[in-house]
């Protein structure tokens, strides 16, 4: 029996990517990321590896999805460390292009998803989902993977990308994977690195608020307002937390709900600022 030691190839250009993908074994699974990789990304890579004959990760901090230039500038980056993680995870290929390779001179198209992209993150971060949908459409077209893996942590993002892929007839199947958390419940995020130690200690309040909302639902509460208030009350107990939104929404449309209906999915979700750092989390119910 022969074993082949897997190696990870790093691709910088569209031409290198096209050549590398020409004859890879299928199915091909892709994990799109913005780098500063953590256990959440690792879990996506593991799922992709389990499903696929070939796994590719992308590392690209997409300027078009940042609605604040300062947020883009300070987004954490460490490519050497990220590539070491991709090697550890036995990812076969990494596409890590420069901005000009993704958006060549003269690029002038925006992919703008409709209703599901408007509330929550769409309302709080104008242009964000246009940037996400545009870059993911480009990556899906360049890579033509059989499946793409995204985190449930960014629940609305998954819904926006599903809608985009369906509407643009892109055959890549979009798979949502569970949120990976620290032991204290904080969802892993590249942005956690910006938290001061006091903010880091305060940050699990997002999870506690979501679980308080879920507990109300499990106790039989069906009023959207009562569940929103239960979450807001938990957030109000943490002085370092400044809520941006507290949402109880339809799990398919993300429209805010007056009343939850048994058997129909709902999504509890939050965005909360700690100083300059904005964190999001969610809890699907029903
Ligand atoms: P990002 O690099 O932040 O753009 O994230 C790349 C992918 O990893 C997205 O699909 C995210 O939803 C996913 N992701 C980020 N954090 C987590 C987490 N804590 N658990 C699972 N997936 C995550």
PDB file of C-alpha atoms and ligand atoms in Angstrom:
ATOM      1  CA  UNK A   1       0.000   0.000   0.000  1.00  0.00           C
ATOM      2  CA  UNK A   2       1.275   3.462  -0.817  1.00  0.00           C
ATOM      3  CA  UNK A   3       0.355   6.545   1.116  1.00  0.00           C
ATOM      4  CA  UNK A   4       0.764   9.943  -0.447  1.00  0.00           C
ATOM      5  CA  UNK A   5       1.704  12.729   1.917  1.00  0.00           C
ATOM      6  CA  UNK A   6      -0.649  15.551   1.107  1.00  0.00           C
ATOM      7  CA  UNK A   7       0.814  18.931   0.278  1.00  0.00           C
ATOM      8  CA  UNK A   8      -0.944  22.252   0.135  1.00  0.00           C
ATOM      9  CA  UNK A   9      -0.486  24.321  -3.014  1.00  0.00           C
ATOM     10  CA  UNK A  10      -0.893  28.073  -2.782  1.00  0.00           C
ATOM     11  CA  UNK A  11      -2.353  29.792  -5.837  1.00  0.00           C
ATOM     12  CA  UNK A  12      -2.151  33.541  -6.391  1.00  0.00           C
ATOM     13  CA  UNK A  13      -3.702  34.161  -9.787  1.00  0.00           C
ATOM     14  CA  UNK A  14      -6.785  33.154 -11.725  1.00  0.00           C
ATOM     15  CA  UNK A  15      -4.528  31.428 -14.259  1.00  0.00           C
ATOM     16  CA  UNK A  16      -2.767  29.370 -11.567  1.00  0.00           C
ATOM     17  CA  UNK A  17      -6.134  28.476 -10.077  1.00  0.00           C
ATOM     18  CA  UNK A  18      -7.563  27.382 -13.425  1.00  0.00           C
ATOM     19  CA  UNK A  19      -4.520  25.219 -14.153  1.00  0.00           C
ATOM     20  CA  UNK A  20      -4.544  23.630 -10.687  1.00  0.00           C
ATOM     21  CA  UNK A  21      -8.258  22.805 -10.861  1.00  0.00           C
ATOM     22  CA  UNK A  22      -8.189  21.384 -14.384  1.00  0.00           C
ATOM     23  CA  UNK A  23      -7.863  17.750 -13.434  1.00  0.00           C
ATOM     24  CA  UNK A  24      -8.434  17.507  -9.665  1.00  0.00           C
ATOM     25  CA  UNK A  25     -10.418  14.564  -8.330  1.00  0.00           C
ATOM     26  CA  UNK A  26     -14.080  15.371  -7.660  1.00  0.00           C
ATOM     27  CA  UNK A  27     -16.091  16.146  -5.654  1.00  0.00           C
ATOM     28  CA  UNK A  28     -14.424  19.485  -4.983  1.00  0.00           C
ATOM     29  CA  UNK A  29     -15.265  21.332  -1.746  1.00  0.00           C
ATOM     30  CA  UNK A  30     -14.460  25.004  -1.113  1.00  0.00           C
ATOM     31  CA  UNK A  31     -14.150  26.890   2.181  1.00  0.00           C
ATOM     32  CA  UNK A  32     -14.170  30.675   1.584  1.00  0.00           C
ATOM     33  CA  UNK A  33     -12.506  32.698   4.362  1.00  0.00           C
ATOM     34  CA  UNK A  34     -10.972  36.062   5.114  1.00  0.00           C
ATOM     35  CA  UNK A  35      -8.063  34.452   6.947  1.00  0.00           C
ATOM     36  CA  UNK A  36      -6.937  34.831  10.581  1.00  0.00           C
ATOM     37  CA  UNK A  37      -8.084  31.247  10.773  1.00  0.00           C
ATOM     38  CA  UNK A  38      -9.484  29.720  13.956  1.00  0.00           C
ATOM     39  CA  UNK A  39     -11.310  26.572  15.039  1.00  0.00           C
ATOM     40  CA  UNK A  40     -14.501  27.722  13.288  1.00  0.00           C
ATOM     41  CA  UNK A  41     -12.641  27.700   9.966  1.00  0.00           C
ATOM     42  CA  UNK A  42     -10.941  24.420  10.884  1.00  0.00           C
ATOM     43  CA  UNK A  43     -14.325  22.788  11.412  1.00  0.00           C
ATOM     44  CA  UNK A  44     -15.431  23.901   7.933  1.00  0.00           C
ATOM     45  CA  UNK A  45     -12.229  22.471   6.439  1.00  0.00           C
ATOM     46  CA  UNK A  46     -12.781  19.173   8.244  1.00  0.00           C
ATOM     47  CA  UNK A  47     -16.330  18.919   6.972  1.00  0.00           C
ATOM     48  CA  UNK A  48     -15.186  19.781   3.441  1.00  0.00           C
ATOM     49  CA  UNK A  49     -12.427  17.161   3.635  1.00  0.00           C
ATOM     50  CA  UNK A  50     -14.868  14.507   4.831  1.00  0.00           C
ATOM     51  CA  UNK A  51     -17.212  15.205   1.890  1.00  0.00           C
ATOM     52  CA  UNK A  52     -14.712  15.842  -0.901  1.00  0.00           C
ATOM     53  CA  UNK A  53     -11.925  14.253  -2.914  1.00  0.00           C
ATOM     54  CA  UNK A  54     -10.288  17.686  -3.208  1.00  0.00           C
ATOM     55  CA  UNK A  55     -10.547  20.580  -0.766  1.00  0.00           C
ATOM     56  CA  UNK A  56      -9.743  24.201  -1.521  1.00  0.00           C
ATOM     57  CA  UNK A  57      -9.750  27.123   0.911  1.00  0.00           C
ATOM     58  CA  UNK A  58      -9.760  30.748  -0.141  1.00  0.00           C
ATOM     59  CA  UNK A  59      -8.096  33.476   1.909  1.00  0.00           C
ATOM     60  CA  UNK A  60      -9.127  36.941   0.799  1.00  0.00           C
ATOM     61  CA  UNK A  61      -9.944  39.971   2.928  1.00  0.00           C
ATOM     62  CA  UNK A  62     -12.612  41.371   0.644  1.00  0.00           C
ATOM     63  CA  UNK A  63     -12.513  45.173   0.697  1.00  0.00           C
ATOM     64  CA  UNK A  64     -15.997  45.446  -0.856  1.00  0.00           C
ATOM     65  CA  UNK A  65     -17.778  43.869   2.107  1.00  0.00           C
ATOM     66  CA  UNK A  66     -16.416  46.331   4.679  1.00  0.00           C
ATOM     67  CA  UNK A  67     -18.745  49.268   5.053  1.00  0.00           C
ATOM     68  CA  UNK A  68     -16.131  51.099   7.155  1.00  0.00           C
ATOM     69  CA  UNK A  69     -12.629  51.632   5.728  1.00  0.00           C
ATOM     70  CA  UNK A  70     -11.132  51.529   9.234  1.00  0.00           C
ATOM     71  CA  UNK A  71     -12.647  48.083   9.840  1.00  0.00           C
ATOM     72  CA  UNK A  72     -10.986  46.827   6.636  1.00  0.00           C
ATOM     73  CA  UNK A  73      -7.631  48.340   7.570  1.00  0.00           C
ATOM     74  CA  UNK A  74      -7.569  46.819  11.027  1.00  0.00           C
ATOM     75  CA  UNK A  75      -8.946  43.395  10.042  1.00  0.00           C
ATOM     76  CA  UNK A  76      -6.328  40.926  11.388  1.00  0.00           C
ATOM     77  CA  UNK A  77      -4.044  39.246   8.854  1.00  0.00           C
ATOM     78  CA  UNK A  78      -1.314  36.611   9.177  1.00  0.00           C
ATOM     79  CA  UNK A  79      -0.919  34.609   6.002  1.00  0.00           C
ATOM     80  CA  UNK A  80       1.998  32.450   7.150  1.00  0.00           C
ATOM     81  CA  UNK A  81       0.017  31.246  10.145  1.00  0.00           C
ATOM     82  CA  UNK A  82      -3.111  30.729   8.011  1.00  0.00           C
ATOM     83  CA  UNK A  83      -1.196  28.628   5.486  1.00  0.00           C
ATOM     84  CA  UNK A  84       0.251  26.493   8.284  1.00  0.00           C
ATOM     85  CA  UNK A  85      -3.300  25.824   9.495  1.00  0.00           C
ATOM     86  CA  UNK A  86      -4.399  24.896   5.965  1.00  0.00           C
ATOM     87  CA  UNK A  87      -1.450  22.472   5.770  1.00  0.00           C
ATOM     88  CA  UNK A  88      -2.378  20.975   9.159  1.00  0.00           C
ATOM     89  CA  UNK A  89      -5.904  20.464   7.934  1.00  0.00           C
ATOM     90  CA  UNK A  90      -4.583  18.797   4.759  1.00  0.00           C
ATOM     91  CA  UNK A  91      -6.331  21.294   2.529  1.00  0.00           C
ATOM     92  CA  UNK A  92      -5.148  20.531  -1.014  1.00  0.00           C
ATOM     93  CA  UNK A  93      -5.278  24.021  -2.507  1.00  0.00           C
ATOM     94  CA  UNK A  94      -5.355  27.561  -1.159  1.00  0.00           C
ATOM     95  CA  UNK A  95      -6.413  30.470  -3.360  1.00  0.00           C
ATOM     96  CA  UNK A  96      -4.933  33.600  -1.780  1.00  0.00           C
ATOM     97  CA  UNK A  97      -5.139  36.360  -4.399  1.00  0.00           C
ATOM     98  CA  UNK A  98      -4.335  40.071  -4.289  1.00  0.00           C
ATOM     99  CA  UNK A  99      -7.257  42.485  -4.544  1.00  0.00           C
ATOM    100  CA  UNK A 100      -6.430  43.271  -8.217  1.00  0.00           C
ATOM    101  CA  UNK A 101      -6.676  39.584  -9.109  1.00  0.00           C
ATOM    102  CA  UNK A 102     -10.237  39.369  -7.799  1.00  0.00           C
ATOM    103  CA  UNK A 103     -11.278  42.820  -9.053  1.00  0.00           C
ATOM    104  CA  UNK A 104      -9.184  43.532 -12.167  1.00  0.00           C
ATOM    105  CA  UNK A 105      -8.952  47.059 -13.557  1.00  0.00           C
ATOM    106  CA  UNK A 106     -12.322  48.042 -15.000  1.00  0.00           C
ATOM    107  CA  UNK A 107     -14.337  45.739 -12.744  1.00  0.00           C
ATOM    108  CA  UNK A 108     -17.785  47.330 -12.557  1.00  0.00           C
ATOM    109  CA  UNK A 109     -20.472  44.856 -11.440  1.00  0.00           C
ATOM    110  CA  UNK A 110     -22.355  44.461  -8.158  1.00  0.00           C
ATOM    111  CA  UNK A 111     -24.346  41.384  -7.192  1.00  0.00           C
ATOM    112  CA  UNK A 112     -27.166  42.678  -5.030  1.00  0.00           C
ATOM    113  CA  UNK A 113     -29.453  40.153  -3.314  1.00  0.00           C
ATOM    114  CA  UNK A 114     -32.998  41.267  -2.436  1.00  0.00           C
ATOM    115  CA  UNK A 115     -35.217  40.944   0.624  1.00  0.00           C
ATOM    116  CA  UNK A 116     -33.184  38.475   2.678  1.00  0.00           C
ATOM    117  CA  UNK A 117     -30.146  40.794   2.487  1.00  0.00           C
ATOM    118  CA  UNK A 118     -32.004  43.914   3.701  1.00  0.00           C
ATOM    119  CA  UNK A 119     -32.692  43.506   7.453  1.00  0.00           C
ATOM    120  CA  UNK A 120     -30.246  42.894  10.332  1.00  0.00           C
ATOM    121  CA  UNK A 121     -26.646  42.988   9.016  1.00  0.00           C
ATOM    122  CA  UNK A 122     -27.887  44.448   5.723  1.00  0.00           C
ATOM    123  CA  UNK A 123     -29.548  47.377   7.497  1.00  0.00           C
ATOM    124  CA  UNK A 124     -26.714  47.859   9.989  1.00  0.00           C
ATOM    125  CA  UNK A 125     -23.911  47.638   7.407  1.00  0.00           C
ATOM    126  CA  UNK A 126     -24.968  49.266   4.110  1.00  0.00           C
ATOM    127  CA  UNK A 127     -23.302  47.599   1.134  1.00  0.00           C
ATOM    128  CA  UNK A 128     -21.971  44.689   3.170  1.00  0.00           C
ATOM    129  CA  UNK A 129     -24.011  41.957   1.505  1.00  0.00           C
ATOM    130  CA  UNK A 130     -23.472  43.435  -1.969  1.00  0.00           C
ATOM    131  CA  UNK A 131     -19.761  42.950  -1.290  1.00  0.00           C
ATOM    132  CA  UNK A 132     -20.271  39.437   0.046  1.00  0.00           C
ATOM    133  CA  UNK A 133     -22.552  38.318  -2.798  1.00  0.00           C
ATOM    134  CA  UNK A 134     -20.241  39.832  -5.417  1.00  0.00           C
ATOM    135  CA  UNK A 135     -17.058  38.189  -4.146  1.00  0.00           C
ATOM    136  CA  UNK A 136     -18.733  34.831  -3.523  1.00  0.00           C
ATOM    137  CA  UNK A 137     -20.228  34.859  -7.037  1.00  0.00           C
ATOM    138  CA  UNK A 138     -16.735  35.482  -8.448  1.00  0.00           C
ATOM    139  CA  UNK A 139     -15.196  32.739  -6.295  1.00  0.00           C
ATOM    140  CA  UNK A 140     -17.969  30.284  -7.131  1.00  0.00           C
ATOM    141  CA  UNK A 141     -17.469  30.942 -10.847  1.00  0.00           C
ATOM    142  CA  UNK A 142     -13.671  30.704 -10.680  1.00  0.00           C
ATOM    143  CA  UNK A 143     -13.656  27.520  -8.606  1.00  0.00           C
ATOM    144  CA  UNK A 144     -16.826  25.714  -9.758  1.00  0.00           C
ATOM    145  CA  UNK A 145     -16.816  23.567  -6.630  1.00  0.00           C
ATOM    146  CA  UNK A 146     -19.441  20.930  -6.039  1.00  0.00           C
ATOM    147  CA  UNK A 147     -20.047  22.210  -2.504  1.00  0.00           C
ATOM    148  CA  UNK A 148     -19.169  25.298  -0.482  1.00  0.00           C
ATOM    149  CA  UNK A 149     -19.026  25.387   3.319  1.00  0.00           C
ATOM    150  CA  UNK A 150     -20.115  28.337   5.446  1.00  0.00           C
ATOM    151  CA  UNK A 151     -20.651  28.876   9.171  1.00  0.00           C
ATOM    152  CA  UNK A 152     -24.069  29.128  10.771  1.00  0.00           C
ATOM    153  CA  UNK A 153     -22.512  31.867  12.904  1.00  0.00           C
ATOM    154  CA  UNK A 154     -23.150  34.176   9.954  1.00  0.00           C
ATOM    155  CA  UNK A 155     -26.680  32.864   9.429  1.00  0.00           C
ATOM    156  CA  UNK A 156     -27.896  35.714   7.237  1.00  0.00           C
ATOM    157  CA  UNK A 157     -24.766  35.421   5.083  1.00  0.00           C
ATOM    158  CA  UNK A 158     -25.605  31.770   4.363  1.00  0.00           C
ATOM    159  CA  UNK A 159     -29.138  32.761   3.365  1.00  0.00           C
ATOM    160  CA  UNK A 160     -27.883  35.566   1.108  1.00  0.00           C
ATOM    161  CA  UNK A 161     -25.369  33.261  -0.600  1.00  0.00           C
ATOM    162  CA  UNK A 162     -27.981  30.520  -1.099  1.00  0.00           C
ATOM    163  CA  UNK A 163     -30.334  33.035  -2.699  1.00  0.00           C
ATOM    164  CA  UNK A 164     -27.537  34.401  -4.907  1.00  0.00           C
ATOM    165  CA  UNK A 165     -26.419  30.948  -6.081  1.00  0.00           C
ATOM    166  CA  UNK A 166     -29.986  29.855  -6.814  1.00  0.00           C
ATOM    167  CA  UNK A 167     -30.886  33.036  -8.692  1.00  0.00           C
ATOM    168  CA  UNK A 168     -27.679  33.117 -10.757  1.00  0.00           C
ATOM    169  CA  UNK A 169     -27.922  29.381 -11.556  1.00  0.00           C
ATOM    170  CA  UNK A 170     -24.567  28.633  -9.937  1.00  0.00           C
ATOM    171  CA  UNK A 171     -24.630  24.898  -9.264  1.00  0.00           C
ATOM    172  CA  UNK A 172     -22.338  24.903  -6.186  1.00  0.00           C
ATOM    173  CA  UNK A 173     -24.304  23.519  -3.227  1.00  0.00           C
ATOM    174  CA  UNK A 174     -24.185  25.763  -0.142  1.00  0.00           C
ATOM    175  CA  UNK A 175     -23.717  23.882   3.141  1.00  0.00           C
ATOM    176  CA  UNK A 176     -24.143  25.514   6.561  1.00  0.00           C
ATOM    177  CA  UNK A 177     -21.994  24.153   9.409  1.00  0.00           C
ATOM    178  CA  UNK A 178     -22.482  24.569  13.181  1.00  0.00           C
ATOM    179  CA  UNK A 179     -21.063  27.523  15.102  1.00  0.00           C
ATOM    180  CA  UNK A 180     -17.881  26.708  17.011  1.00  0.00           C
ATOM    181  CA  UNK A 181     -17.621  28.362  20.443  1.00  0.00           C
ATOM    182  CA  UNK A 182     -15.148  28.995  23.222  1.00  0.00           C
ATOM    183  CA  UNK A 183     -15.803  27.097  26.455  1.00  0.00           C
ATOM    184  CA  UNK A 184     -17.643  30.124  27.852  1.00  0.00           C
ATOM    185  CA  UNK A 185     -20.007  30.266  24.866  1.00  0.00           C
ATOM    186  CA  UNK A 186     -18.398  33.092  22.874  1.00  0.00           C
ATOM    187  CA  UNK A 187     -18.585  32.256  19.167  1.00  0.00           C
ATOM    188  CA  UNK A 188     -15.118  32.154  17.622  1.00  0.00           C
ATOM    189  CA  UNK A 189     -14.502  35.137  15.373  1.00  0.00           C
ATOM    190  CA  UNK A 190     -11.439  36.723  13.841  1.00  0.00           C
ATOM    191  CA  UNK A 191     -12.646  39.979  15.415  1.00  0.00           C
ATOM    192  CA  UNK A 192     -12.363  38.576  18.972  1.00  0.00           C
ATOM    193  CA  UNK A 193      -8.648  39.425  18.831  1.00  0.00           C
ATOM    194  CA  UNK A 194      -9.564  43.118  19.103  1.00  0.00           C
ATOM    195  CA  UNK A 195     -11.347  42.701  22.463  1.00  0.00           C
ATOM    196  CA  UNK A 196      -9.629  44.061  25.578  1.00  0.00           C
ATOM    197  CA  UNK A 197      -9.464  41.545  28.413  1.00  0.00           C
ATOM    198  CA  UNK A 198     -12.456  43.204  30.116  1.00  0.00           C
ATOM    199  CA  UNK A 199     -14.418  43.126  26.843  1.00  0.00           C
ATOM    200  CA  UNK A 200     -13.428  39.494  26.276  1.00  0.00           C
ATOM    201  CA  UNK A 201     -14.794  38.642  29.722  1.00  0.00           C
ATOM    202  CA  UNK A 202     -18.014  40.499  28.927  1.00  0.00           C
ATOM    203  CA  UNK A 203     -18.519  39.066  25.430  1.00  0.00           C
ATOM    204  CA  UNK A 204     -20.224  35.757  26.382  1.00  0.00           C
ATOM    205  CA  UNK A 205     -23.253  37.918  27.254  1.00  0.00           C
ATOM    206  CA  UNK A 206     -24.302  37.440  23.603  1.00  0.00           C
ATOM    207  CA  UNK A 207     -24.635  33.711  24.144  1.00  0.00           C
ATOM    208  CA  UNK A 208     -26.370  34.164  27.494  1.00  0.00           C
ATOM    209  CA  UNK A 209     -28.891  36.544  25.917  1.00  0.00           C
ATOM    210  CA  UNK A 210     -29.633  34.108  23.076  1.00  0.00           C
ATOM    211  CA  UNK A 211     -30.046  31.232  25.516  1.00  0.00           C
ATOM    212  CA  UNK A 212     -32.399  33.363  27.640  1.00  0.00           C
ATOM    213  CA  UNK A 213     -34.486  33.905  24.508  1.00  0.00           C
ATOM    214  CA  UNK A 214     -34.441  30.206  23.714  1.00  0.00           C
ATOM    215  CA  UNK A 215     -35.407  29.357  27.326  1.00  0.00           C
ATOM    216  CA  UNK A 216     -38.493  31.605  27.021  1.00  0.00           C
ATOM    217  CA  UNK A 217     -39.466  29.855  23.822  1.00  0.00           C
ATOM    218  CA  UNK A 218     -38.938  26.422  25.400  1.00  0.00           C
ATOM    219  CA  UNK A 219     -41.125  27.516  28.338  1.00  0.00           C
ATOM    220  CA  UNK A 220     -43.952  28.150  25.844  1.00  0.00           C
ATOM    221  CA  UNK A 221     -43.572  31.879  25.164  1.00  0.00           C
ATOM    222  CA  UNK A 222     -44.540  32.767  21.571  1.00  0.00           C
ATOM    223  CA  UNK A 223     -44.510  36.573  21.641  1.00  0.00           C
ATOM    224  CA  UNK A 224     -41.669  38.092  19.622  1.00  0.00           C
ATOM    225  CA  UNK A 225     -41.578  41.163  21.872  1.00  0.00           C
ATOM    226  CA  UNK A 226     -41.384  39.155  25.085  1.00  0.00           C
ATOM    227  CA  UNK A 227     -38.489  37.095  23.715  1.00  0.00           C
ATOM    228  CA  UNK A 228     -36.724  40.248  22.405  1.00  0.00           C
ATOM    229  CA  UNK A 229     -37.146  41.851  25.842  1.00  0.00           C
ATOM    230  CA  UNK A 230     -35.704  38.782  27.562  1.00  0.00           C
ATOM    231  CA  UNK A 231     -32.589  39.003  25.371  1.00  0.00           C
ATOM    232  CA  UNK A 232     -32.295  42.791  25.791  1.00  0.00           C
ATOM    233  CA  UNK A 233     -32.547  42.465  29.552  1.00  0.00           C
ATOM    234  CA  UNK A 234     -29.549  40.119  29.649  1.00  0.00           C
ATOM    235  CA  UNK A 235     -27.530  42.456  27.407  1.00  0.00           C
ATOM    236  CA  UNK A 236     -28.464  45.433  29.621  1.00  0.00           C
ATOM    237  CA  UNK A 237     -26.883  43.651  32.590  1.00  0.00           C
ATOM    238  CA  UNK A 238     -23.451  43.998  30.915  1.00  0.00           C
ATOM    239  CA  UNK A 239     -22.187  47.610  30.992  1.00  0.00           C
ATOM    240  CA  UNK A 240     -19.529  47.069  28.291  1.00  0.00           C
ATOM    241  CA  UNK A 241     -22.127  45.784  25.809  1.00  0.00           C
ATOM    242  CA  UNK A 242     -23.902  48.235  23.470  1.00  0.00           C
ATOM    243  CA  UNK A 243     -26.576  46.379  21.472  1.00  0.00           C
ATOM    244  CA  UNK A 244     -26.994  47.289  17.781  1.00  0.00           C
ATOM    245  CA  UNK A 245     -30.000  45.028  17.202  1.00  0.00           C
ATOM    246  CA  UNK A 246     -31.915  42.295  18.988  1.00  0.00           C
ATOM    247  CA  UNK A 247     -33.989  40.259  16.577  1.00  0.00           C
ATOM    248  CA  UNK A 248     -36.612  37.529  16.595  1.00  0.00           C
ATOM    249  CA  UNK A 249     -37.191  36.850  12.914  1.00  0.00           C
ATOM    250  CA  UNK A 250     -38.740  34.375  10.524  1.00  0.00           C
ATOM    251  CA  UNK A 251     -36.088  31.723   9.852  1.00  0.00           C
ATOM    252  CA  UNK A 252     -36.754  31.759   6.101  1.00  0.00           C
ATOM    253  CA  UNK A 253     -37.324  35.448   5.318  1.00  0.00           C
ATOM    254  CA  UNK A 254     -35.709  37.191   8.325  1.00  0.00           C
ATOM    255  CA  UNK A 255     -38.810  39.398   8.679  1.00  0.00           C
ATOM    256  CA  UNK A 256     -39.316  40.362  12.328  1.00  0.00           C
ATOM    257  CA  UNK A 257     -41.985  38.243  14.025  1.00  0.00           C
ATOM    258  CA  UNK A 258     -44.845  39.433  16.225  1.00  0.00           C
ATOM    259  CA  UNK A 259     -45.570  35.832  17.120  1.00  0.00           C
ATOM    260  CA  UNK A 260     -43.607  32.616  16.746  1.00  0.00           C
ATOM    261  CA  UNK A 261     -45.484  29.705  15.218  1.00  0.00           C
ATOM    262  CA  UNK A 262     -44.831  26.117  16.227  1.00  0.00           C
ATOM    263  CA  UNK A 263     -43.291  24.090  13.421  1.00  0.00           C
ATOM    264  CA  UNK A 264     -41.966  27.175  11.615  1.00  0.00           C
ATOM    265  CA  UNK A 265     -38.291  28.102  11.929  1.00  0.00           C
ATOM    266  CA  UNK A 266     -37.269  31.309  13.685  1.00  0.00           C
ATOM    267  CA  UNK A 267     -33.897  32.948  14.153  1.00  0.00           C
ATOM    268  CA  UNK A 268     -32.877  34.803  17.299  1.00  0.00           C
ATOM    269  CA  UNK A 269     -29.958  37.074  16.476  1.00  0.00           C
ATOM    270  CA  UNK A 270     -27.895  39.873  17.984  1.00  0.00           C
ATOM    271  CA  UNK A 271     -25.266  42.414  17.069  1.00  0.00           C
ATOM    272  CA  UNK A 272     -23.457  44.009  20.000  1.00  0.00           C
ATOM    273  CA  UNK A 273     -20.603  46.499  20.194  1.00  0.00           C
ATOM    274  CA  UNK A 274     -17.828  46.258  22.741  1.00  0.00           C
ATOM    275  CA  UNK A 275     -15.855  49.456  22.265  1.00  0.00           C
ATOM    276  CA  UNK A 276     -14.786  49.500  18.596  1.00  0.00           C
ATOM    277  CA  UNK A 277     -15.478  45.783  18.096  1.00  0.00           C
ATOM    278  CA  UNK A 278     -18.812  44.578  16.809  1.00  0.00           C
ATOM    279  CA  UNK A 279     -19.816  40.963  17.430  1.00  0.00           C
ATOM    280  CA  UNK A 280     -22.765  38.962  16.099  1.00  0.00           C
ATOM    281  CA  UNK A 281     -24.302  35.653  17.083  1.00  0.00           C
ATOM    282  CA  UNK A 282     -27.569  33.794  16.571  1.00  0.00           C
ATOM    283  CA  UNK A 283     -29.657  30.876  17.715  1.00  0.00           C
ATOM    284  CA  UNK A 284     -31.998  29.053  15.356  1.00  0.00           C
ATOM    285  CA  UNK A 285     -35.206  27.766  16.975  1.00  0.00           C
ATOM    286  CA  UNK A 286     -38.247  25.820  15.888  1.00  0.00           C
TER     287      UNK A 286
HETATM  288  P1  LIG B   1     -14.642  34.780   7.839  1.00  0.00           P
HETATM  289  O1  LIG B   1     -13.198  34.417   7.652  1.00  0.00           O
HETATM  290  O2  LIG B   1     -14.941  35.466   9.137  1.00  0.00           O
HETATM  291  O3  LIG B   1     -15.240  35.486   6.648  1.00  0.00           O
HETATM  292  O4  LIG B   1     -15.391  33.407   7.939  1.00  0.00           O
HETATM  293  C1  LIG B   1     -15.240  32.419   6.949  1.00  0.00           C
HETATM  294  C2  LIG B   1     -16.267  31.367   7.173  1.00  0.00           C
HETATM  295  O5  LIG B   1     -16.081  30.808   8.486  1.00  0.00           O
HETATM  296  C3  LIG B   1     -17.698  31.911   7.136  1.00  0.00           C
HETATM  297  O6  LIG B   1     -18.520  30.964   6.469  1.00  0.00           O
HETATM  298  C4  LIG B   1     -18.051  32.020   8.575  1.00  0.00           C
HETATM  299  O7  LIG B   1     -19.439  31.910   8.822  1.00  0.00           O
HETATM  300  C5  LIG B   1     -17.303  30.828   9.157  1.00  0.00           C
HETATM  301  N1  LIG B   1     -17.117  30.989  10.596  1.00  0.00           N
HETATM  302  C6  LIG B   1     -16.638  32.090  11.235  1.00  0.00           C
HETATM  303  N2  LIG B   1     -16.673  31.900  12.580  1.00  0.00           N
HETATM  304  C7  LIG B   1     -17.176  30.654  12.777  1.00  0.00           C
HETATM  305  C8  LIG B   1     -17.491  29.889  13.930  1.00  0.00           C
HETATM  306  N3  LIG B   1     -17.261  30.346  15.171  1.00  0.00           N
HETATM  307  N4  LIG B   1     -17.996  28.648  13.767  1.00  0.00           N
HETATM  308  C9  LIG B   1     -18.241  28.182  12.513  1.00  0.00           C
HETATM  309  N5  LIG B   1     -17.994  28.851  11.391  1.00  0.00           N
HETATM  310  C10 LIG B   1     -17.468  30.077  11.512  1.00  0.00           C
END
